[in-house]
Amino acid sequence: QRSSDGWTSLWFAFVVDNSVRNMDLKGQQRAERYFLVLMTAVTTVAFLAGYIVQDLRVSMTVFAGGVVVGFVVSLPNWPIYSVDPLVWAKADPSLSEHPEATSETSSTTSKTPRKKAPVSGTPMKLRSRG
């Protein structure tokens, strides 16, 4: 009897390692493109194989195998999908609504109102020059 502990630990190491990386936007586009091209090719091959053999079971088996391969290619966070990570801008503490995030101390109370961050989805009003 073979123990599956080696394969299990290898699988968990793969899943944990891939959960740390994030697939970036270009990686998502790349994965979708690979999946669509692969599914087009698999559908064509499955249809031709079923037509030549005149057996629907052959066609469905080839197609199901292609779908599994497509999932393996596109679903996990492979390293080729996280090549161009997004660089986020630093947060501006003056726009924060939380007092502990700003540089002001809680002991000094100023009468000047703080700037509030614009509500997402609403456009900012521009001041007119004139």
Short mmCIF file of C-alpha atoms in Angstrom, two decimals:
data_model
loop_
_atom_site.label_atom_id
_atom_site.label_comp_id
_atom_site.label_asym_id
_atom_site.label_seq_id
_atom_site.Cartn_x
_atom_site.Cartn_y
_atom_site.Cartn_z
CA GLN A 1 0.00 0.00 0.00
CA ARG A 2 1.25 3.44 -0.94
CA SER A 3 0.67 6.32 1.39
CA SER A 4 -0.91 9.37 -0.18
CA ASP A 5 0.74 11.62 2.42
CA GLY A 6 3.49 12.67 -0.01
CA TRP A 7 1.02 13.67 -2.72
CA THR A 8 -1.28 15.35 -0.21
CA SER A 9 1.49 17.46 1.27
CA LEU A 10 2.70 18.35 -2.23
CA TRP A 11 -0.83 19.38 -3.23
CA PHE A 12 -1.32 21.48 -0.07
CA ALA A 13 2.07 23.15 -0.61
CA PHE A 14 1.00 24.02 -4.16
CA VAL A 15 -2.35 25.43 -3.00
CA VAL A 16 -0.85 27.44 -0.11
CA ASP A 17 1.96 28.78 -2.32
CA ASN A 18 -0.54 29.86 -4.99
CA SER A 19 -2.89 31.46 -2.48
CA VAL A 20 -0.14 33.96 -1.58
CA ARG A 21 0.24 35.20 -5.15
CA ASN A 22 -2.51 37.16 -6.80
CA MET A 23 -3.39 36.89 -10.46
CA ASP A 24 -3.05 40.33 -12.01
CA LEU A 25 -5.28 41.86 -14.68
CA LYS A 26 -2.99 40.92 -17.58
CA GLY A 27 -2.78 37.41 -16.14
CA GLN A 28 -6.57 37.16 -16.08
CA GLN A 29 -6.72 38.27 -19.71
CA ARG A 30 -3.97 35.78 -20.60
CA ALA A 31 -5.77 32.92 -18.80
CA GLU A 32 -9.04 33.73 -20.54
CA ARG A 33 -7.34 33.88 -23.94
CA TYR A 34 -5.61 30.52 -23.37
CA PHE A 35 -8.89 28.96 -22.26
CA LEU A 36 -10.82 30.27 -25.28
CA VAL A 37 -8.19 29.19 -27.78
CA LEU A 38 -7.89 25.77 -26.13
CA MET A 39 -11.67 25.28 -26.04
CA THR A 40 -11.98 26.24 -29.70
CA ALA A 41 -9.29 23.74 -30.65
CA VAL A 42 -10.73 21.01 -28.41
CA THR A 43 -14.23 21.50 -29.78
CA THR A 44 -12.95 21.22 -33.34
CA VAL A 45 -10.88 18.11 -32.57
CA ALA A 46 -13.75 16.51 -30.63
CA PHE A 47 -16.20 17.13 -33.47
CA LEU A 48 -13.82 15.75 -36.10
CA ALA A 49 -12.94 12.70 -33.97
CA GLY A 50 -16.62 11.92 -33.41
CA TYR A 51 -17.42 12.47 -37.08
CA ILE A 52 -14.60 10.24 -38.33
CA VAL A 53 -15.40 7.41 -35.93
CA GLN A 54 -19.17 8.06 -36.12
CA ASP A 55 -19.47 7.80 -32.35
CA LEU A 56 -20.87 10.50 -30.11
CA ARG A 57 -19.19 8.96 -27.07
CA VAL A 58 -15.74 9.57 -28.59
CA SER A 59 -16.66 13.17 -29.29
CA MET A 60 -17.92 13.77 -25.75
CA THR A 61 -14.91 12.04 -24.18
CA VAL A 62 -12.45 14.16 -26.15
CA PHE A 63 -14.42 17.29 -25.30
CA ALA A 64 -14.60 16.42 -21.57
CA GLY A 65 -10.85 15.79 -21.50
CA GLY A 66 -10.27 19.15 -23.16
CA VAL A 67 -12.45 20.91 -20.60
CA VAL A 68 -10.45 19.36 -17.76
CA VAL A 69 -7.19 20.44 -19.41
CA GLY A 70 -8.63 23.92 -19.92
CA PHE A 71 -9.53 24.16 -16.24
CA VAL A 72 -6.06 23.02 -15.19
CA VAL A 73 -4.48 25.60 -17.51
CA SER A 74 -6.64 28.58 -16.58
CA LEU A 75 -7.96 28.22 -13.02
CA PRO A 76 -4.90 27.91 -10.73
CA ASN A 77 -2.69 30.92 -10.07
CA TRP A 78 0.21 29.77 -12.20
CA PRO A 79 3.32 32.00 -12.01
CA ILE A 80 2.83 33.11 -15.63
CA TYR A 81 -0.40 34.85 -14.57
CA SER A 82 1.24 37.08 -11.94
CA VAL A 83 4.08 38.61 -13.96
CA ASP A 84 2.76 42.20 -14.02
CA PRO A 85 1.52 42.99 -10.49
CA LEU A 86 -0.55 46.08 -9.87
CA VAL A 87 1.23 48.83 -7.96
CA TRP A 88 -1.21 50.61 -5.68
CA ALA A 89 -0.83 54.28 -4.79
CA LYS A 90 -0.15 55.17 -1.17
CA ALA A 91 -3.18 56.34 0.79
CA ASP A 92 -3.44 60.04 1.57
CA PRO A 93 -3.90 60.27 5.37
CA SER A 94 -5.48 63.74 5.10
CA LEU A 95 -8.47 62.20 3.31
CA SER A 96 -9.06 59.60 5.98
CA GLU A 97 -12.15 59.80 8.19
CA HIS A 98 -10.39 58.01 11.03
CA PRO A 99 -8.61 60.37 13.45
CA GLU A 100 -5.91 57.84 14.34
CA ALA A 101 -4.81 57.66 10.72
CA THR A 102 -3.97 61.36 10.57
CA SER A 103 -0.93 63.03 12.04
CA GLU A 104 -3.02 65.21 14.37
CA THR A 105 -3.07 64.19 18.00
CA SER A 106 -6.36 63.69 19.77
CA SER A 107 -5.43 66.22 22.48
CA THR A 108 -5.37 69.16 20.06
CA THR A 109 -8.78 70.02 18.76
CA SER A 110 -8.84 72.41 15.87
CA LYS A 111 -11.89 74.29 14.64
CA THR A 112 -10.97 73.77 10.99
CA PRO A 113 -12.96 70.97 9.42
CA ARG A 114 -11.04 68.11 7.92
CA LYS A 115 -11.32 67.20 4.27
CA LYS A 116 -13.55 64.22 3.62
CA ALA A 117 -12.87 61.64 0.99
CA PRO A 118 -15.24 61.83 -1.97
CA VAL A 119 -17.95 59.20 -1.96
CA SER A 120 -17.23 56.59 -4.60
CA GLY A 121 -19.51 56.78 -7.57
CA THR A 122 -20.14 60.52 -7.28
CA PRO A 123 -18.10 63.00 -9.33
CA MET A 124 -16.04 65.62 -7.56
CA LYS A 125 -17.20 69.22 -7.99
CA LEU A 126 -14.68 71.46 -9.66
CA ARG A 127 -14.20 75.02 -8.51
CA SER A 128 -14.81 77.65 -11.13
CA ARG A 129 -12.04 80.14 -11.79
CA GLY A 130 -13.66 83.44 -12.03
#
